[in-house]
Amino acid sequence: MDYVEQPNSNLICCICHAPFTNPTTARTCLHTFCRDCITTAVQHSPQCPIDRSSLSLDDLSPANPIVKHLVDELIIECPNRASGCTQTFQRQLLSTHVKDTCPYVEIPCSEEQCDKLILRKDVGKHQDACVYRSTQCDGCGAIIKYSDLSTHNSDCPSKSATCSFCFEEFPRSQSHEHAATCLDYEIPCTQANNGCSWAGPRRQFSDEHVLSCPYEAIKGFFSINNSQLSLLNTENATLRQQVYTLESAIQTMRRDIQTFRNILGPWYRSHSQTPIDHLSIDHLFSAPPGPSPSSSRTNQAQPSSFADYGEVTVHNEIDALAPYFPLTHEHAFQESHNYPRSRRSLSGIVDPHLSQRTLPLTPVAPLNLSTSLEGSLGGLRDSIVTVSTSVDSLARRNDIALTNESIRLNEELGSLKYAIHGIRLQLHRLMMDRNAQVTGRGGELPLGLPGNQTIFHPPISMMAPPFPGTPGTKL
Amino acid sequence: MDSKVGPPWQDMALPKRIIKETERLVADPAPGITAAPHEDNLRYFDVTIQGPDGSPFQQGVFHLELFLPEEYPMSPPKVRFLTKIYHPNIDKLGRICLDILKDKWSPALQIRTVLLSIQALLSAPNPDDPLATDVAKHYKEDEKDAQRVSREWTEKYASN
């Protein structure tokens, strides 16, 4: 910042050697400096630069306002003097001057798209020359950017255009009408889309080319052909749609089969034999060949549906598919009911109506993994019923045998009792006989005999009913 | 309010104070002192100081170098004698023992005052705060003989 006159030396900061900026006075020694200068100096060394008395940032305060006014009112030159501004003003007006009035400050162009910086004094000149300024088309009157003017001129409907064939001039807005009527306008043959490569002035077309054009001669054929072609295209689209539907149906079935396969586990059987069919659909189903009427119906239904393939409709498609849907259900139904029956007859088991003799020889049916899950479960259930019935009848037979045996034993016990009784009687008689012999000999016996008699006397309880021929016992 | 208008000097980083000081040193030199900045480094000055009258260095012209560090004026300039001198406060390498070049520096001082202080130091050697101890001892023990040596050196090294 250059001062017009040499400032009073009392207003010069001893640190920067320029008039004070934000004059600041030390409260302790009353010396005055620029605020930035003294702040930096105290941070370097905490003393007054002039008298070396100690000084801290807290000792600093704004100088007397009169000092500020004196330096603010110093007259300075514009900092853009080198560019050409010769104005001088008070130092405090510097920022206003630069911001608002100095003609040598660069400011941006007022047009948004223009990014140029122009000296304030040149702004008016630039606005007349700026390529982004707004201007008016002298044909249609539209307001457009100057930079777009040349593009606009070649499009403006109000400006005249020249036909490049007949060189006639007309407003551009009528160029379409002219192109449709101009006899010199170059047009393609009407059969161009059928392959004719001719192109030429309109007047030549009707006069010469139509007579010689080979495509024109067979245009009847083209129209028939085209209509047929479009028919085929439509049909093709329909067929494509059907194929798509079928494919999605197959996808659904494939998923279902996979689910079934997972459920069945080891009971799942993939048949190597599949019905002889040219539709891969059957392999996907891997339906077991059954003697069911439905599968024979499938084979019969297909030839007829394929014979009419050229005119397949949505309705026919459902018919052609129909056999497959019930098929899977029927097979599942048959499997669950057929297999238990056949297995039972094969292994020849367990039937509550079979004779008792066969019972020990009939084991419970082994798990047959070759049947379906439901079939095996049904067979096992039947086996359990059979076993329980057998156990039942066995218990009853055991009861009867036990009762018979005990009756027989009772009878035998009774007959043994009688036999024992008979023996006792005989023994008694023998004893009586012997007794009589002993008493018949006289006193040869010792005196203790009466005691012996009591010993041999049978107990009352064992006394049999009185027999004839035993009166001697009282003797 | 420091304007960014470029000074006539080339170095844009040069503070305005240095420019002003240089201008004044060149336009209004102190008596017996010259200082001129190097063209390629405006912080580096070639300085000459004439020996003060009445001192053993009278008639001598002493060359010095002076450098303004980046922190100047917050830090003192670095000054060194290039001419040999027999002085108790200046050593063989030309280093100067002067308090304002060290702890007594103040930003209110400037190149001119520093050079004037050095000139004054030539007039008043201070053997009690020596840098060259042998010279100081000589000055203390036999000042006259020491001054004679100083004069001899001045004649030998500092006369053009």
XYZ file of C-alpha atoms in Angstrom:
635
model
C 0.000 0.000 0.000
C 1.558 3.234 -1.135
C 0.925 6.498 0.700
C 0.619 9.686 -1.289
C 2.564 11.638 1.307
C 5.231 10.441 3.680
C 3.264 9.684 6.863
C 4.192 11.302 10.125
C 6.945 9.196 11.688
C 4.935 8.988 14.927
C 2.432 6.836 13.070
C 5.056 4.333 11.895
C 5.285 0.913 13.546
C 8.883 0.250 14.533
C 8.532 -3.418 13.651
C 7.125 -3.266 10.101
C 8.226 0.336 9.409
C 4.777 1.165 7.981
C 1.867 3.223 9.382
C 0.002 1.304 12.054
C -2.518 -1.299 11.064
C -4.957 -1.967 13.926
C -2.813 0.121 16.281
C -2.259 -1.596 19.606
C -0.756 -0.103 22.746
C 1.046 -1.889 25.548
C -0.628 -0.943 28.834
C 2.657 -1.213 30.739
C 4.956 1.005 28.653
C 2.385 2.749 26.443
C 4.301 1.977 23.240
C 2.144 1.479 20.163
C 2.554 -1.054 17.354
C 0.484 -2.831 14.693
C -1.564 -5.563 16.347
C -0.041 -8.368 14.206
C 3.517 -7.055 14.621
C 3.470 -6.816 18.420
C 1.635 -10.123 18.815
C 4.310 -11.937 16.804
C 7.131 -10.112 18.583
C 5.815 -10.917 22.069
C 5.425 -14.558 21.087
C 9.117 -14.558 20.083
C 10.339 -12.655 23.094
C 8.069 -11.368 25.915
C 9.412 -7.859 26.063
C 8.709 -4.496 24.558
C 10.757 -4.109 21.364
C 11.493 -0.505 22.217
C 12.472 -0.464 25.892
C 12.834 -4.228 26.594
C 10.420 -4.039 29.544
C 8.611 -7.300 30.029
C 5.380 -7.625 28.102
C 2.766 -10.304 27.611
C -0.191 -10.653 25.270
C -2.487 -9.700 28.134
C -0.848 -6.298 28.375
C -1.930 -5.361 24.860
C -5.021 -3.277 24.176
C -6.318 -1.215 21.236
C -4.631 2.117 20.942
C -6.345 5.401 21.556
C -8.992 5.883 18.812
C -7.331 9.049 17.699
C -4.345 7.022 16.529
C -6.646 4.752 14.557
C -8.381 7.712 12.940
C -5.059 9.289 12.029
C -3.836 6.211 10.198
C -7.253 5.402 8.646
C -7.428 8.838 7.102
C -4.003 8.654 5.468
C -4.375 9.062 1.723
C -3.219 6.072 -0.285
C -2.953 5.206 -3.954
C -5.094 2.481 -5.474
C -3.250 -0.857 -5.370
C -4.186 -1.276 -9.073
C -2.144 1.764 -9.992
C 0.156 -0.433 -12.049
C -2.887 -1.544 -14.123
C -3.949 2.056 -14.664
C -6.094 3.220 -11.752
C -4.846 6.622 -10.690
C -7.363 7.218 -7.928
C -6.325 8.121 -4.396
C -8.500 7.871 -1.307
C -8.452 7.467 2.447
C -6.947 4.199 3.591
C -10.204 3.106 5.259
C -12.016 3.288 1.873
C -9.683 0.851 0.188
C -11.922 -2.229 0.407
C -14.994 -0.357 -0.837
C -13.041 1.048 -3.750
C -11.697 -2.328 -4.832
C -15.023 -4.089 -4.344
C -17.349 -1.598 -6.018
C -15.714 1.119 -8.078
C -12.134 0.421 -9.139
C -12.313 0.089 -12.937
C -9.182 -2.064 -12.961
C -10.573 -4.940 -10.912
C -11.407 -8.125 -12.787
C -14.985 -9.276 -12.333
C -16.779 -12.291 -13.873
C -19.090 -11.835 -16.888
C -22.771 -11.588 -15.963
C -23.690 -14.351 -18.429
C -23.819 -17.604 -16.477
C -22.138 -19.757 -19.097
C -19.313 -17.290 -19.709
C -16.396 -17.957 -17.350
C -14.256 -14.994 -18.442
C -12.930 -12.371 -16.013
C -13.163 -8.822 -17.389
C -11.874 -5.524 -16.009
C -14.809 -3.585 -14.638
C -14.222 -0.779 -17.163
C -14.502 -3.299 -20.061
C -17.723 -4.957 -18.927
C -19.944 -2.954 -21.301
C -17.669 -3.721 -24.230
C -17.630 -7.417 -23.362
C -21.394 -7.675 -23.021
C -21.744 -6.629 -26.665
C -19.201 -9.195 -27.772
C -19.786 -12.083 -25.351
C -20.637 -15.240 -27.302
C -23.162 -16.155 -24.612
C -25.171 -12.928 -24.897
C -28.825 -13.161 -25.803
C -29.825 -12.110 -29.297
C -32.933 -12.197 -31.444
C -33.356 -14.227 -34.639
C -34.259 -11.820 -37.455
C -36.427 -14.500 -39.051
C -38.646 -15.973 -36.363
C -37.960 -13.432 -33.593
C -36.947 -16.039 -31.016
C -34.483 -14.991 -28.269
C -31.420 -17.222 -28.426
C -27.790 -17.276 -27.323
C -25.457 -15.657 -29.804
C -23.363 -18.817 -29.857
C -26.410 -20.802 -31.014
C -27.291 -18.355 -33.796
C -25.566 -20.165 -36.668
C -27.170 -23.481 -35.714
C -30.497 -21.739 -35.441
C -30.138 -20.075 -38.838
C -29.893 -23.435 -40.567
C -33.035 -24.655 -38.744
C -35.165 -21.527 -38.473
C -38.504 -22.282 -40.196
C -38.904 -18.639 -41.204
C -35.742 -18.533 -43.260
C -35.802 -19.585 -46.881
C -34.344 -22.851 -48.058
C -33.299 -23.989 -51.509
C -34.287 -27.361 -52.962
C -31.095 -29.154 -53.834
C -32.743 -30.802 -56.844
C -34.831 -28.147 -58.600
C -33.080 -25.129 -56.968
C -36.398 -23.532 -56.198
C -36.512 -21.317 -53.092
C -39.260 -21.581 -50.484
C -39.656 -20.988 -46.685
C -38.096 -23.805 -44.712
C -41.412 -24.553 -43.049
C -42.700 -25.743 -46.458
C -39.777 -28.036 -47.179
C -41.823 -31.184 -46.474
C -44.570 -30.181 -48.872
C -41.989 -29.383 -51.512
C -40.202 -32.702 -51.042
C -43.508 -34.494 -51.619
C -44.217 -32.708 -54.909
C -40.882 -31.708 -56.475
C -40.538 -33.543 -59.771
C -36.750 -33.469 -59.620
C -36.648 -34.814 -56.040
C -34.757 -38.064 -55.855
C -36.973 -40.842 -54.618
C -36.398 -44.562 -54.222
C -38.428 -47.136 -56.151
C -41.679 -48.100 -54.415
C -40.408 -51.660 -54.484
C -37.261 -50.710 -52.633
C -38.193 -52.801 -49.632
C -38.531 -55.807 -51.927
C -35.005 -55.355 -53.263
C -35.132 -52.770 -56.055
C -32.063 -50.554 -55.794
C -33.196 -47.892 -58.230
C -33.346 -44.300 -57.103
C -33.884 -41.228 -59.265
C -35.959 -38.101 -59.958
C -39.633 -38.412 -59.331
C -40.520 -37.601 -62.938
C -38.396 -40.497 -64.224
C -39.960 -42.965 -61.854
C -43.494 -42.941 -63.261
C -42.360 -42.396 -66.838
C -39.569 -44.910 -67.217
C -38.696 -46.995 -64.234
C -42.128 -48.423 -63.479
C -42.216 -49.926 -66.966
C -38.878 -51.659 -66.611
C -38.733 -52.492 -62.891
C -38.720 -56.294 -62.512
C -40.058 -56.013 -58.989
C -42.999 -53.905 -60.045
C -44.064 -56.657 -62.441
C -44.529 -59.187 -59.677
C -45.893 -56.916 -57.012
C -49.012 -59.051 -56.819
C -46.862 -61.947 -55.739
C -45.153 -59.777 -53.161
C -48.388 -58.737 -51.541
C -49.616 -62.353 -51.269
C -46.238 -63.454 -50.049
C -46.099 -60.688 -47.505
C -49.503 -61.499 -46.095
C -48.542 -65.157 -45.815
C -45.292 -64.230 -44.217
C -46.989 -62.101 -41.626
C -49.408 -64.947 -40.945
C -46.479 -67.282 -40.394
C -44.801 -64.768 -38.157
C -47.895 -64.506 -36.025
C -48.129 -68.255 -35.870
C -44.474 -68.534 -35.020
C -44.952 -66.130 -32.170
C -47.877 -68.197 -30.895
C -45.811 -71.359 -31.083
C -42.950 -69.708 -29.314
C -45.324 -68.744 -26.573
C -46.554 -72.313 -26.317
C -43.060 -73.713 -26.151
C -42.337 -71.326 -23.368
C -45.455 -72.441 -21.495
C -44.488 -76.077 -21.953
C -40.989 -75.452 -20.751
C -42.211 -73.789 -17.633
C -44.593 -76.696 -17.036
C -41.658 -79.072 -17.417
C -39.686 -77.054 -14.934
C -42.518 -77.277 -12.440
C -42.772 -81.027 -12.929
C -39.045 -81.462 -12.606
C -39.155 -79.706 -9.296
C -42.096 -81.833 -8.154
C -40.249 -85.007 -9.114
C -37.205 -83.920 -7.237
C -39.396 -83.302 -4.198
C -40.974 -86.747 -4.507
C -37.566 -88.296 -4.940
C -36.371 -86.635 -1.748
C -39.448 -87.802 0.160
C -39.188 -91.378 -1.077
C -35.496 -91.697 -0.308
C -34.237 -95.239 -0.812
C -37.701 -96.330 -1.960
C -37.237 -94.208 -5.056
C -36.804 -96.361 -8.135
C -35.795 -94.951 -11.465
C -37.032 -97.222 -14.179
C -34.672 -98.045 -16.943
C -37.624 -98.906 -19.066
C -39.711 -95.987 -20.081
C -42.575 -95.978 -22.437
C -41.367 -95.786 -26.007
C -42.041 -92.171 -26.666
C -40.387 -89.511 -28.728
C -41.149 -86.918 -26.051
C -38.356 -86.379 -23.594
C -41.110 -85.415 -21.196
C -41.560 -89.076 -20.318
C -37.943 -89.494 -19.279
C -38.289 -86.545 -17.052
C -41.246 -88.073 -15.350
C -39.498 -91.464 -15.166
C -42.927 -92.907 -14.673
C -42.850 -96.637 -13.979
C -44.364 -98.569 -16.832
C -47.595 -99.941 -15.641
C -50.247 -101.984 -17.317
C -52.583 -99.160 -16.434
C -55.070 -98.100 -19.035
C -53.843 -94.530 -18.732
C -50.418 -95.237 -20.222
C -51.912 -96.953 -23.215
C -54.134 -93.972 -23.571
C -51.023 -91.771 -23.689
C -49.581 -93.672 -26.582
C -52.778 -93.416 -28.502
C -53.351 -89.765 -27.763
C -50.004 -88.528 -28.954
C -50.021 -89.421 -32.621
C -53.321 -87.686 -33.067
C -52.202 -84.529 -31.309
C -48.985 -84.384 -33.306
C -50.694 -84.942 -36.601
C -52.558 -81.707 -36.028
C -49.434 -79.931 -34.915
C -49.596 -77.311 -37.620
C -52.745 -75.861 -36.159
C -52.086 -76.354 -32.533
C -54.115 -74.089 -30.334
C -53.991 -73.527 -26.648
C -56.859 -75.938 -26.290
C -55.017 -78.716 -28.152
C -51.945 -78.153 -26.061
C -53.881 -78.876 -22.913
C -55.185 -82.062 -24.523
C -51.721 -83.201 -25.446
C -50.492 -82.649 -21.941
C -53.538 -84.041 -20.223
C -52.442 -87.696 -20.169
C -49.337 -86.820 -18.214
C -50.973 -85.239 -15.272
C -53.309 -88.037 -14.193
C -50.554 -90.527 -15.000
C -48.410 -89.688 -12.047
C -51.329 -89.797 -9.664
C -52.589 -93.099 -10.959
C -49.185 -94.691 -10.648
C -48.784 -93.523 -7.153
C -52.195 -94.914 -6.330
C -51.482 -98.257 -7.940
C -48.124 -98.623 -6.297
C -49.479 -98.125 -2.855
C -52.149 -100.729 -3.354
C -50.473 -103.254 -5.590
C -47.225 -103.843 -3.873
C -48.468 -104.986 -0.486
C -50.707 -107.503 -2.148
C -48.045 -108.975 -4.381
C -45.492 -109.124 -1.617
C -47.844 -110.994 0.651
C -48.483 -113.648 -1.900
C -44.782 -113.961 -2.757
C -43.472 -114.465 0.749
C -46.516 -116.504 1.721
C -46.876 -115.336 5.251
C -48.842 -114.568 8.217
C -52.456 -114.798 7.763
C -54.703 -115.283 10.735
C -56.691 -117.799 8.700
C -53.775 -120.077 7.989
C -53.469 -123.275 10.033
C -51.631 -123.352 13.346
C -48.979 -125.703 12.055
C -47.591 -123.113 9.669
C -47.212 -120.407 12.274
C -43.667 -121.054 13.494
C -42.459 -121.301 9.907
C -43.725 -117.888 8.818
C -41.346 -115.090 9.629
C -42.433 -111.456 9.499
C -41.982 -110.042 6.032
C -38.522 -108.519 5.539
C -38.347 -104.847 4.499
C -38.629 -104.756 0.789
C -36.743 -101.683 -0.426
C -37.813 -102.344 -3.955
C -41.367 -101.293 -3.300
C -42.701 -97.867 -2.708
C -42.629 -96.284 0.703
C -46.348 -96.529 1.171
C -46.359 -100.144 -0.015
C -43.729 -101.139 2.478
C -45.452 -99.323 5.283
C -48.740 -101.052 4.395
C -47.017 -104.424 4.335
C -45.445 -103.839 7.701
C -48.768 -102.762 9.115
C -50.370 -105.979 7.818
C -47.549 -108.032 9.335
C -48.109 -106.461 12.711
C -51.829 -107.287 12.548
C -51.003 -110.868 11.654
C -48.509 -111.247 14.448
C -50.888 -109.889 17.029
C -53.640 -112.261 15.882
C -51.239 -115.189 16.103
C -50.202 -114.250 19.598
C -53.871 -114.086 20.541
C -54.739 -117.574 19.324
C -51.578 -118.994 20.897
C -52.678 -117.705 24.272
C -56.084 -119.277 23.889
C -54.606 -122.652 22.958
C -52.304 -122.518 25.958
C -55.254 -121.880 28.272
C -57.193 -124.919 26.977
C -54.172 -127.225 27.244
C -53.503 -126.161 30.824
C -57.122 -126.766 31.889
C -57.143 -130.261 30.315
C -53.942 -131.210 32.010
C -55.112 -130.206 35.496
C -58.362 -132.208 35.178
C -56.394 -135.281 34.186
C -54.039 -134.890 37.160
C -56.963 -134.571 39.545
C -58.393 -137.846 38.317
C -55.092 -139.629 38.695
C -54.696 -138.271 42.232
C -58.129 -139.709 43.190
C -57.325 -143.177 41.892
C -54.003 -143.148 43.721
C -55.783 -142.341 46.974
C -57.989 -145.431 46.588
C -55.084 -147.617 45.801
C -53.246 -146.482 48.926
C -56.344 -147.163 50.991
C -56.585 -150.689 49.661
C -52.964 -151.338 50.507
C -53.481 -150.094 54.041
C -56.392 -152.449 54.570
C -54.361 -155.385 53.414
C -51.490 -154.384 55.662
C -53.929 -154.186 58.571
C -55.222 -157.616 57.949
C -51.714 -158.998 57.800
C -50.908 -157.398 61.116
C -54.043 -158.800 62.676
C -53.079 -162.248 61.489
C -49.675 -161.985 62.961
C -51.058 -160.689 66.239
C -53.363 -163.624 66.507
C -50.450 -166.015 66.009
C -48.412 -164.384 68.736
C -51.232 -164.506 71.323
C -52.010 -168.117 70.449
C -48.544 -169.288 71.776
C -49.195 -168.117 75.358
C -46.886 -166.181 77.787
C -43.795 -166.812 75.778
C -43.904 -163.161 75.047
C -42.326 -160.593 77.362
C -44.519 -158.534 79.701
C -44.285 -155.519 77.643
C -46.610 -156.966 75.000
C -49.676 -155.023 76.015
C -47.615 -151.938 75.289
C -46.731 -153.378 71.876
C -50.360 -153.875 71.154
C -51.025 -150.214 71.588
C -48.148 -149.396 69.328
C -49.504 -151.466 66.453
C -52.948 -150.233 66.913
C -53.721 -148.167 63.905
C -54.875 -144.653 64.457
C -58.558 -144.015 64.352
C -58.219 -141.697 61.357
C -56.672 -144.505 59.318
C -59.296 -146.983 60.174
C -60.993 -148.018 57.069
C -64.691 -148.628 57.050
C -65.242 -152.008 58.715
C -64.459 -154.880 56.401
C -66.111 -158.159 56.668
C -63.713 -160.710 58.159
C -62.073 -158.289 60.539
C -63.945 -158.904 63.768
C -60.747 -160.151 65.395
C -59.242 -156.843 65.764
C -60.915 -156.293 69.142
C -59.215 -159.338 70.438
C -3.846 -4.202 5.162
C -0.569 -5.518 3.768
C -1.151 -5.119 0.087
C -0.014 -7.793 -2.284
C 1.237 -5.361 -4.868
C 4.614 -6.554 -6.026
C 7.601 -4.437 -4.954
C 10.149 -3.325 -7.484
C 12.385 -6.007 -6.013
C 12.158 -9.408 -7.546
C 11.661 -11.472 -4.427
C 7.927 -11.568 -3.704
C 8.451 -13.200 -0.315
C 10.551 -10.302 0.852
C 8.762 -8.360 3.624
C 8.112 -4.728 2.923
C 10.219 -3.741 5.873
C 13.370 -5.251 4.356
C 12.666 -3.419 1.109
C 12.275 -0.139 2.940
C 15.420 -0.682 4.985
C 17.421 -1.550 1.892
C 16.116 1.467 0.027
C 17.127 3.723 2.882
C 20.542 2.078 3.354
C 21.346 2.628 -0.293
C 19.827 6.098 -0.579
C 20.902 7.492 2.786
C 23.832 5.484 4.131
C 25.142 6.037 7.661
C 28.512 7.773 7.740
C 31.376 5.350 7.317
C 29.040 2.451 6.557
C 27.921 0.940 3.261
C 25.559 -1.985 2.798
C 24.439 -3.439 -0.532
C 22.259 -6.506 -1.059
C 23.322 -9.350 -3.352
C 21.379 -9.346 -6.583
C 20.517 -13.016 -6.350
C 19.645 -12.931 -2.644
C 18.131 -9.762 -1.254
C 18.567 -11.005 2.305
C 22.355 -11.156 1.939
C 24.315 -7.918 2.238
C 27.925 -6.935 1.572
C 28.866 -4.461 4.255
C 31.885 -2.198 4.769
C 32.623 -0.295 7.941
C 35.316 2.312 8.232
C 37.436 2.200 11.369
C 36.313 5.055 13.629
C 38.623 7.981 14.047
C 40.630 7.872 17.255
C 40.604 4.095 17.411
C 43.407 1.683 16.494
C 41.232 0.731 13.476
C 41.261 4.254 12.015
C 41.875 4.332 8.253
C 40.864 0.694 7.948
C 37.968 -0.451 5.839
C 36.508 -3.665 7.189
C 34.381 -5.988 5.089
C 31.502 -7.801 6.712
C 28.688 -10.075 5.581
C 25.166 -9.671 6.901
C 22.297 -12.100 6.456
C 18.641 -11.526 7.351
C 17.130 -14.855 8.493
C 13.582 -15.889 7.640
C 12.277 -14.699 11.028
C 13.780 -11.203 10.687
C 12.850 -8.805 12.237
C 11.793 -11.144 15.025
C 15.283 -12.697 14.995
C 18.514 -10.713 14.776
C 20.530 -10.530 11.564
C 23.676 -12.658 11.347
C 26.792 -10.553 10.953
C 30.434 -11.625 10.573
C 33.694 -9.867 9.874
C 35.356 -11.027 6.678
C 38.452 -8.897 7.246
C 40.924 -10.072 9.871
C 40.839 -7.794 12.884
C 42.685 -7.730 16.215
C 39.867 -6.987 18.630
C 38.990 -8.614 21.974
C 35.312 -9.028 21.035
C 35.876 -10.422 17.526
C 37.436 -13.842 17.045
C 39.581 -15.365 14.327
C 36.534 -16.445 12.349
C 35.114 -12.927 12.389
C 32.325 -13.724 14.856
C 31.230 -10.728 16.894
C 30.428 -10.687 20.590
C 27.661 -8.095 20.730
C 24.576 -8.388 22.926
C 22.075 -6.927 20.421
C 23.062 -9.666 17.943
C 22.049 -12.238 20.556
C 19.767 -11.964 23.568
C 19.328 -8.203 23.459
C 17.886 -8.195 19.983
C 14.643 -6.287 19.505
C 12.477 -6.041 16.393
C 12.637 -2.303 16.784
C 16.318 -2.503 15.850
C 17.338 -2.604 12.204
C 20.300 -3.158 9.930
C 21.463 0.422 10.256
C 21.461 0.353 14.063
C 23.240 -3.004 14.122
C 26.031 -1.699 11.880
C 26.320 1.492 13.922
C 26.643 -0.629 17.065
C 29.452 -2.636 15.485
C 31.166 0.562 14.482
C 30.889 1.729 18.076
C 32.298 -1.576 19.291
C 35.470 -0.828 17.291
C 35.831 2.446 19.172
C 35.246 0.840 22.541
C 36.663 -2.659 22.877
C 35.350 -4.462 25.944
C 38.010 -6.953 27.184
C 35.802 -7.865 30.162
C 33.383 -9.695 27.854
C 35.883 -11.274 25.476
C 35.437 -13.606 22.587
C 39.066 -13.786 21.560
C 40.610 -14.523 24.989
C 44.247 -14.079 23.999
C 43.520 -10.644 22.478
C 41.477 -9.694 25.526
C 44.315 -10.754 27.815
C 46.702 -8.737 25.737
C 44.431 -5.674 25.973
C 44.098 -6.060 29.730
C 47.789 -6.559 30.451
C 49.297 -4.080 28.005
C 46.653 -2.020 26.238
C 49.185 0.105 24.383
C 50.981 -2.838 22.916
C 47.663 -4.459 22.063
C 46.516 -1.304 20.285
C 49.805 -1.319 18.386
C 49.048 -4.843 17.138
C 45.549 -3.746 16.236
C 46.937 -0.888 14.186
C 49.420 -3.243 12.510
C 46.637 -5.648 11.566
C 44.485 -2.803 10.321
C 47.284 -1.593 8.131
C 48.085 -5.112 6.983
C 44.594 -6.448 6.314
C 42.146 -3.530 6.241
C 43.788 -0.971 4.045
C 42.712 -0.854 0.426
